[in-house]
Coordinates of C-alpha atoms in Angstrom, one line a residue:
M1 CA -37.8 72.7 -39.2
S2 CA -35.1 74.9 -37.6
G3 CA -31.5 73.5 -37.5
T4 CA -31.2 74.3 -33.9
Q5 CA -34.0 71.9 -32.5
N6 CA -32.6 68.9 -30.4
Q7 CA -35.8 67.3 -29.0
N8 CA -35.0 69.1 -25.7
L9 CA -31.8 66.9 -25.3
P10 CA -28.6 68.5 -24.2
V11 CA -25.6 69.1 -26.5
R12 CA -22.3 69.9 -24.7
Q13 CA -19.5 71.6 -26.3
Y14 CA -16.0 70.7 -25.0
A15 CA -13.7 72.4 -27.5
P16 CA -12.4 74.9 -24.9
Q17 CA -11.6 72.2 -22.2
Y18 CA -10.2 69.9 -24.9
R19 CA -7.7 72.7 -26.2
Q20 CA -6.8 73.5 -22.5
I21 CA -6.0 69.9 -21.4
L22 CA -4.3 69.0 -24.5
S23 CA -2.0 72.2 -24.1
T24 CA -1.4 71.3 -20.5
V25 CA -0.7 67.7 -21.0
F26 CA 1.6 68.5 -24.0
D27 CA 3.6 71.1 -22.0
A28 CA 4.0 68.7 -19.2
K29 CA 4.9 65.6 -21.2
K30 CA 6.4 66.7 -24.5
A31 CA 9.7 65.3 -25.6
F32 CA 12.3 67.5 -26.9
E33 CA 11.1 70.1 -24.5
G34 CA 13.4 73.0 -24.9
V35 CA 13.6 72.9 -28.7
L36 CA 10.0 73.4 -29.0
A37 CA 8.1 76.7 -28.6
P38 CA 4.8 76.5 -26.7
I39 CA 2.2 74.5 -28.6
Q40 CA -0.2 76.8 -30.6
A41 CA -3.7 75.3 -30.0
L42 CA -6.6 77.0 -31.8
D43 CA -10.4 76.2 -31.7
G44 CA -12.8 76.3 -34.7
V45 CA -10.2 76.4 -37.6
Q46 CA -11.7 77.4 -40.8
F47 CA -9.1 76.7 -43.3
N48 CA -8.7 73.1 -44.7
A49 CA -4.9 73.1 -45.2
K50 CA -3.3 76.4 -44.1
A51 CA -2.5 76.7 -40.5
F52 CA -1.0 80.3 -40.5
S53 CA 1.4 82.5 -42.6
V54 CA 4.8 83.7 -41.9
K55 CA 6.6 86.8 -43.5
T56 CA 9.9 85.7 -44.8
N57 CA 12.6 87.7 -46.6
V58 CA 15.2 86.2 -49.1
T59 CA 16.8 89.5 -50.0
P60 CA 20.5 89.2 -49.5
V61 CA 22.6 91.7 -47.7
V62 CA 24.9 93.7 -50.0
V63 CA 27.7 95.4 -48.4
G64 CA 28.9 98.1 -50.8
T65 CA 31.6 100.9 -50.9
Y66 CA 31.1 104.5 -50.7
S67 CA 32.2 106.3 -53.7
T68 CA 34.2 109.5 -53.7
D69 CA 34.7 109.7 -57.5
A70 CA 34.5 113.4 -58.7
N71 CA 32.0 112.5 -61.4
T72 CA 29.7 110.4 -59.1
A73 CA 26.7 112.4 -57.8
F74 CA 28.8 115.6 -58.7
G75 CA 30.3 116.8 -61.9
T76 CA 29.1 114.8 -65.0
G77 CA 27.2 112.5 -62.7
T78 CA 25.0 115.1 -61.2
G79 CA 21.4 114.1 -61.0
N80 CA 22.0 110.5 -62.5
S81 CA 24.3 108.7 -60.0
T82 CA 24.8 108.2 -56.3
R83 CA 27.8 107.7 -54.2
F84 CA 26.0 105.1 -52.1
G85 CA 26.1 102.5 -54.9
Q86 CA 23.4 100.4 -56.3
M87 CA 20.1 100.2 -54.2
T88 CA 18.8 96.9 -53.1
E89 CA 15.0 96.7 -52.7
V90 CA 13.8 94.8 -49.7
I91 CA 10.5 92.8 -50.2
Y92 CA 8.8 90.3 -47.8
A93 CA 6.8 87.3 -49.0
D94 CA 3.9 85.5 -47.2
T95 CA 4.6 81.8 -46.8
D96 CA 1.8 79.5 -45.9
V97 CA 2.3 76.9 -43.1
E98 CA 0.2 73.8 -43.8
Y99 CA -1.2 71.1 -41.4
S100 CA 0.6 67.7 -41.9
Y101 CA -1.6 65.3 -39.8
T102 CA -4.9 64.7 -38.4
L103 CA -6.3 63.7 -35.0
S104 CA -9.7 62.3 -34.1
I105 CA -11.6 60.9 -31.1
H106 CA -14.8 58.7 -31.4
E107 CA -16.0 57.2 -28.1
G108 CA -19.2 56.2 -26.7
I109 CA -20.3 56.5 -23.0
D110 CA -23.4 54.6 -22.0
R111 CA -25.0 55.7 -18.7
Y112 CA -26.1 52.0 -18.0
T113 CA -22.5 50.5 -18.3
V114 CA -20.0 53.4 -17.5
N115 CA -20.3 52.8 -13.8
N116 CA -19.3 56.4 -13.0
D117 CA -20.5 60.0 -13.2
L118 CA -21.0 60.9 -16.9
N119 CA -19.2 64.2 -16.7
A120 CA -16.4 62.6 -14.6
A121 CA -16.0 60.0 -17.3
I122 CA -15.9 62.6 -20.1
A123 CA -13.2 64.6 -18.2
D124 CA -11.2 61.4 -17.7
R125 CA -11.4 60.6 -21.4
L126 CA -10.3 64.1 -22.3
K127 CA -7.3 63.8 -20.3
L128 CA -6.5 60.2 -21.5
Q129 CA -7.0 61.2 -25.2
S130 CA -4.7 64.2 -24.7
E131 CA -1.9 62.0 -23.3
A132 CA -2.2 59.5 -26.0
Q133 CA -2.2 62.3 -28.7
T134 CA 0.9 63.9 -27.0
R135 CA 2.8 60.7 -27.4
Q136 CA 1.8 60.5 -31.0
M137 CA 2.9 64.3 -31.5
N138 CA 6.1 63.5 -29.7
K139 CA 6.9 60.7 -32.3
R140 CA 6.0 63.0 -35.2
I141 CA 8.2 65.8 -33.7
G142 CA 11.1 63.4 -33.4
K143 CA 10.8 62.5 -37.1
F144 CA 10.4 66.2 -38.1
L145 CA 13.6 67.1 -36.2
S146 CA 15.4 64.2 -38.0
D147 CA 14.1 65.1 -41.4
N148 CA 14.9 68.8 -41.0
A149 CA 18.3 68.6 -39.3
G150 CA 20.8 70.8 -41.3
E151 CA 23.8 68.7 -40.1
T152 CA 24.3 65.0 -39.5
K153 CA 27.1 63.3 -37.5
A154 CA 27.6 59.6 -37.3
L155 CA 28.6 57.8 -34.1
A156 CA 30.2 54.4 -34.8
D157 CA 30.1 53.1 -31.3
F158 CA 29.8 54.2 -27.7
S159 CA 33.6 54.1 -26.8
E160 CA 35.0 57.0 -25.0
D161 CA 37.2 58.3 -27.8
K162 CA 34.3 58.2 -30.3
I163 CA 32.1 60.2 -28.0
K164 CA 34.7 62.7 -27.4
K165 CA 35.3 63.1 -31.2
L166 CA 31.6 63.5 -31.7
F167 CA 31.2 66.4 -29.1
N168 CA 34.3 68.1 -30.4
D169 CA 33.1 67.9 -34.0
I170 CA 29.8 69.3 -32.9
N171 CA 31.4 72.1 -30.9
A172 CA 33.4 73.1 -33.9
Y173 CA 30.4 73.1 -36.1
V174 CA 28.4 75.3 -33.7
I175 CA 31.3 77.7 -33.5
N176 CA 32.0 77.9 -37.3
T177 CA 28.3 78.2 -38.1
E178 CA 28.1 81.0 -35.6
I179 CA 25.1 79.5 -33.7
T180 CA 25.2 81.8 -30.7
A181 CA 22.2 80.2 -28.7
P182 CA 23.1 77.6 -26.1
I183 CA 22.7 74.0 -27.3
K184 CA 21.0 71.2 -25.7
A185 CA 21.4 67.5 -26.5
Y186 CA 18.3 65.2 -26.4
V187 CA 19.9 61.8 -26.1
R188 CA 18.8 58.1 -25.8
A189 CA 19.4 56.5 -22.6
E190 CA 22.2 54.2 -24.0
L191 CA 24.2 57.3 -25.2
Y192 CA 23.4 59.2 -21.9
N193 CA 24.7 56.3 -19.8
A194 CA 27.9 55.9 -21.9
I195 CA 28.7 59.5 -21.4
V196 CA 28.1 59.3 -17.6
D197 CA 30.4 56.1 -17.5
M198 CA 33.3 57.6 -19.3
A199 CA 36.6 57.8 -17.3
S200 CA 37.3 61.3 -18.2
V201 CA 34.1 62.6 -16.8
T202 CA 35.3 63.3 -13.2
T203 CA 35.0 66.0 -10.5
A204 CA 38.7 66.6 -11.1
K205 CA 37.8 68.1 -14.4
G206 CA 34.8 70.2 -13.0
A207 CA 32.2 67.7 -14.0
S208 CA 29.1 67.6 -11.8
V209 CA 28.7 63.8 -12.3
S210 CA 26.9 61.6 -9.8
I211 CA 26.9 57.9 -10.0
D212 CA 24.4 57.7 -7.2
T213 CA 21.8 59.6 -9.3
N214 CA 23.1 58.7 -12.7
G215 CA 23.4 62.3 -13.3
L216 CA 25.5 64.5 -15.6
V217 CA 24.0 68.1 -16.3
K218 CA 26.4 69.0 -19.0
Y219 CA 29.2 67.8 -21.2
K220 CA 31.4 70.1 -23.4
N221 CA 29.0 72.9 -22.5
V222 CA 26.1 71.0 -23.9
T223 CA 23.1 70.4 -21.6
L224 CA 22.2 66.7 -21.7
I225 CA 18.5 65.5 -21.6
E226 CA 17.6 62.0 -21.6
T227 CA 14.7 61.3 -24.1
P228 CA 12.6 58.1 -24.5
A229 CA 13.9 56.0 -27.5
Q230 CA 10.5 55.7 -29.1
Y231 CA 10.4 59.4 -29.7
F232 CA 13.4 59.4 -32.0
A233 CA 13.3 58.6 -35.7
E234 CA 14.9 55.1 -36.6
G235 CA 18.7 55.2 -36.5
V236 CA 18.8 58.6 -34.6
L237 CA 20.7 58.5 -31.2
A238 CA 20.5 62.1 -30.4
I239 CA 19.2 65.6 -31.4
F240 CA 21.2 68.7 -30.7
A241 CA 19.4 72.1 -30.8
P242 CA 18.9 75.4 -29.2
D243 CA 15.7 76.3 -27.3
G244 CA 12.5 77.5 -29.1
I245 CA 13.3 77.2 -32.7
V246 CA 10.4 74.7 -33.5
I247 CA 6.7 75.5 -33.3
P248 CA 4.1 72.8 -32.8
F249 CA 0.6 73.5 -33.5
V250 CA -2.9 71.9 -33.4
G251 CA -6.1 73.2 -35.0
I252 CA -9.2 71.9 -33.3
Q253 CA -12.1 71.8 -35.7
T254 CA -14.6 70.3 -33.3
A255 CA -14.7 68.6 -29.9
R256 CA -18.1 67.7 -28.4
T257 CA -20.4 65.3 -26.7
I258 CA -23.9 64.6 -28.3
E259 CA -26.8 62.5 -27.0
A260 CA -26.7 59.1 -28.8
Q261 CA -29.9 57.6 -30.3
E262 CA -28.4 54.0 -30.4
F263 CA -27.8 53.7 -26.6
D264 CA -28.5 55.6 -23.4
G265 CA -25.5 57.9 -23.3
V266 CA -23.4 60.4 -25.3
K267 CA -20.9 60.1 -28.1
F268 CA -17.6 61.9 -27.5
Q269 CA -16.1 63.2 -30.8
A270 CA -13.2 65.3 -31.8
A271 CA -11.5 66.4 -35.0
A272 CA -8.3 68.2 -35.2
K273 CA -5.2 68.8 -37.4
G274 CA -1.7 69.6 -36.5
G275 CA 1.8 70.2 -37.6
T276 CA 5.2 71.4 -36.9
F277 CA 7.1 74.4 -38.3
I278 CA 10.7 75.7 -38.4
L279 CA 12.3 78.5 -40.4
D280 CA 14.7 77.3 -43.0
D281 CA 17.4 79.4 -41.5
N282 CA 17.2 77.6 -38.1
K283 CA 17.5 74.2 -39.8
K284 CA 21.4 74.7 -39.7
A285 CA 21.0 74.6 -35.8
L286 CA 19.4 71.2 -35.9
I287 CA 22.1 68.5 -35.5
K288 CA 21.2 64.8 -35.5
V289 CA 23.5 62.0 -34.4
T290 CA 23.0 58.6 -36.2
G291 CA 24.3 55.2 -35.2
T292 CA 23.3 51.8 -34.2
I293 CA 22.5 50.4 -30.6
V294 CA 24.5 47.3 -30.2

């Protein structure tokens, strides 16, 4: 019997819709928005562990000196020496990026009990599942940023002098590390409010602060972004980072609805794998601030 027979029952494939909705919802609701590049979402992934490969190069740069010795490339060195010094061979390596977590959907929609149009119910579930999975990904990304931060600063309390010192220390680190991209700070609400309430944050010093809107766009040349506490790793108060240095990705193996035999309706199923990637070179641009909320 052919494997494509289905008793004249419809089988719907929702993978493209699922990918589109997930990407749209993620881009609209993702935490740590600036630090993340656009989510990479693929349908029908074929590899069990590998998501993609990147070409990396660990060959150090050697700055030599030009020789003007009479017997280098000339004289007794003719044919067996060079005035440019030793030659460094440049080689790139392929580095595999692996998936680090899985996602799944398994729901049933019975025509007798759903009390709605079947296709409308499926569309609703696609959107709601995408929202729930986006929140899970936000938490994973928060932990990923914490685990891969190249620098950690501790904040003992939310007093004004401690916050000033924190931002001054981070500014010095950014300058000395030669991080040239603009930095954004993703901060918990408690820290954000403490910065807004500081006595030194005044219009007299050029601060665009508004108590009416509880707003402060920047502090010490760092853009401030309030971020929900549940998306930070435990003990982390803030993440400082430039834009676009972390890549989130999801590989959708299947997303489908199939007619059920156990009830008059359909099963909504999906299986996907995801992960997050950052180049080792860019980890130094991730700065986490640790402390305790009192």
